[in-house]
C-alpha positions as a printed NumPy array, in Angstrom:
array([[  3.837, -12.081,  12.456],
       [  3.893,  -7.803,  13.106],
       [  5.343,  -5.559,  11.04 ],
       [  7.489,  -2.74 ,  12.951],
       [  8.097,  -0.637,  10.001],
       [  5.992,   2.904,   9.918],
       [  4.813,   1.979,   6.567],
       [  3.942,  -1.445,   6.975],
       [  1.778,  -0.595,  10.421],
       [ -1.714,  -0.036,   7.712],
       [ -0.851,  -4.406,   7.54 ],
       [ -1.638,  -4.999,  10.551],
       [ -4.995,  -3.189,  11.047],
       [ -5.592,  -5.184,   7.936],
       [ -5.214,  -8.075,   9.526],
       [ -6.936,  -7.561,  12.295],
       [ -9.966,  -6.922,   9.678],
       [ -9.45 , -10.206,   8.334],
       [ -6.59 , -13.353,   8.761],
       [ -4.515, -12.734,   5.476],
       [ -3.105, -15.096,   3.44 ],
       [ -0.301, -12.598,   1.413],
       [  0.971,  -9.616,   1.971],
       [  3.382,  -7.135,   0.903],
       [  4.447,  -3.191,   1.425],
       [  6.484,  -0.931,   0.123],
       [  8.924,  -0.405,   2.076],
       [ 10.629,   3.579,   2.789],
       [ 13.694,   2.431,   3.886],
       [ 14.77 ,  -0.998,   3.223],
       [ 17.978,  -3.263,   3.324],
       [ 19.056,  -4.552,   0.194],
       [ 22.461,  -6.11 ,  -0.933],
       [ 24.948,  -3.716,  -2.397],
       [ 27.996,  -6.107,  -3.514],
       [ 28.471,  -8.526,  -0.224],
       [ 26.889,  -5.88 ,   2.041],
       [ 23.704,  -5.184,   3.455],
       [ 22.706,  -1.293,   3.027],
       [ 19.921,   0.527,   4.019],
       [ 18.437,   2.845,   0.969],
       [ 15.776,   5.639,   0.912],
       [ 13.203,   4.688,  -0.98 ],
       [ 10.98 ,   7.865,  -0.205],
       [ 10.134,   8.972,  -3.679],
       [  8.724,   5.612,  -4.595],
       [  4.656,   5.787,  -2.623],
       [  3.784,   3.809,  -0.544],
       [  1.639,   0.613,  -1.312],
       [ -0.002,  -1.875,   0.841],
       [ -1.168,  -5.134,  -1.143],
       [ -2.796,  -8.288,   0.999],
       [ -5.095, -11.163,   0.282],
       [ -7.353, -12.208,   2.805],
       [ -7.866, -16.39 ,   3.349],
       [-11.716, -15.289,   3.459],
       [-13.468, -11.99 ,   4.131],
       [-17.452, -11.137,   3.674],
       [-18.376,  -8.591,   0.99 ],
       [-19.433,  -6.156,   4.098],
       [-15.86 ,  -5.794,   5.406],
       [-14.47 ,  -5.08 ,   1.637],
       [-17.058,  -2.31 ,   1.061],
       [-16.255,  -1.204,   4.22 ],
       [-12.474,  -0.898,   4.249],
       [-13.109,   0.58 ,   0.604],
       [-15.348,   3.473,   1.552],
       [-12.885,   4.037,   4.761],
       [ -9.487,   4.06 ,   2.573],
       [-11.531,   6.757,  -0.064],
       [-13.564,   8.193,   2.332],
       [-10.293,   9.317,   3.976],
       [ -9.732,  12.957,   3.999],
       [ -6.09 ,  13.399,   4.661],
       [ -3.274,  15.245,   2.685],
       [ -3.61 ,  13.189,  -0.575],
       [ -6.769,  10.783,  -2.078],
       [ -6.082,   7.107,  -1.158],
       [ -7.393,   3.694,  -3.779],
       [ -8.874,   0.551,  -2.36 ],
       [ -8.245,  -1.436,  -5.52 ],
       [ -8.768,  -5.807,  -6.436],
       [ -7.135,  -7.399,  -8.623],
       [ -8.22 , -11.237,  -9.218],
       [ -5.744, -13.784,  -9.449],
       [ -5.21 , -15.487, -13.287],
       [ -6.144, -19.312, -13.051],
       [ -6.059, -19.154,  -8.913],
       [ -8.653, -18.238,  -6.706],
       [ -8.981, -15.18 ,  -4.42 ],
       [ -7.994, -11.412,  -5.216],
       [ -5.083,  -9.641,  -4.334],
       [ -6.093,  -5.89 ,  -2.711],
       [ -3.833,  -3.196,  -2.357],
       [ -3.73 ,   0.307,  -1.227],
       [ -2.066,   3.418,  -2.41 ],
       [ -2.406,   7.089,  -3.484],
       [ -5.027,   7.501,  -6.385],
       [ -2.213,   8.965,  -8.39 ],
       [ -0.707,   5.858,  -8.739],
       [ -3.615,   4.435, -11.252],
       [ -3.648,   7.899, -12.556],
       [ -0.474,   7.818, -14.149],
       [ -0.657,   4.028, -15.269],
       [ -1.107,   4.611, -18.743],
       [  1.967,   6.953, -19.065],
       [  4.063,   4.964, -17.402],
       [  3.2  ,   2.088, -19.638],
       [  4.3  ,   4.014, -22.516],
       [  7.435,   5.391, -20.519],
       [  8.063,   1.503, -20.145],
       [  8.399,   2.048, -16.689],
       [  6.398,   1.391, -13.256],
       [  3.717,   4.18 , -11.998],
       [  5.77 ,   4.302,  -8.272],
       [  8.951,   5.069, -10.905],
       [  6.778,   7.274, -13.244],
       [  5.731,   9.201, -10.08 ],
       [  9.053,   9.379,  -8.061],
       [ 10.829,  11.098, -11.33 ],
       [  7.563,  13.537, -12.024],
       [  6.171,  14.13 ,  -8.965],
       [  9.317,  13.723,  -6.231],
       [  7.702,  15.084,  -3.759],
       [  4.399,  12.485,  -3.78 ],
       [  6.315,  10.212,  -2.261],
       [  7.289,  11.934,   1.069],
       [  4.005,  13.257,   1.075],
       [  2.345,  10.021,   1.159],
       [  4.747,   8.059,   3.494],
       [  3.198,  11.253,   5.886],
       [ -0.145,  10.577,   5.327],
       [ -0.285,   7.314,   5.318],
       [ -0.339,   7.53 ,   9.172],
       [ -3.603,   9.532,   9.144],
       [ -5.217,   6.8  ,   7.054],
       [ -3.91 ,   3.881,   9.369],
       [ -5.057,   5.802,  12.326],
       [ -8.489,   6.451,  10.216],
       [ -9.313,   3.   ,   9.326],
       [ -7.988,   1.532,  13.174],
       [-10.811,   4.02 ,  14.44 ],
       [-13.852,   3.136,  11.789],
       [-12.836,  -0.519,  12.024],
       [-12.692,   0.355,  16.432],
       [ -9.471,  -1.933,  16.245],
       [ -7.237,  -0.428,  19.268]])
């Protein structure tokens, strides 16, 4: 199923690179339940992330994707990070602004997530990252010849 939200379009490109088993992303304007009604909230202060797990993918494809993400010359530096699942097979991958990992220790000491930490201490990063995400998406699409 294709994602229509601008901030989720990169997952459509990633799914063209390899079949996905799981996916998740930070929505900029999610619908949230407030009382008995759904409201659209602005989460622009939280930097975008794209998380996913491939059903199967070659190491060469992973290496190319990492090099493409980390070689992107946009407004921000982006990282491609993998974490093994505890007690389960597979690796969960995440693409996000590099700054997210750079503030992890400070965020941990403040007892908040790195995304919330950035929304408080660097509030302009989120909106800038959402704009830059479109360029990163096109860069990956081009490098993998996905049109």
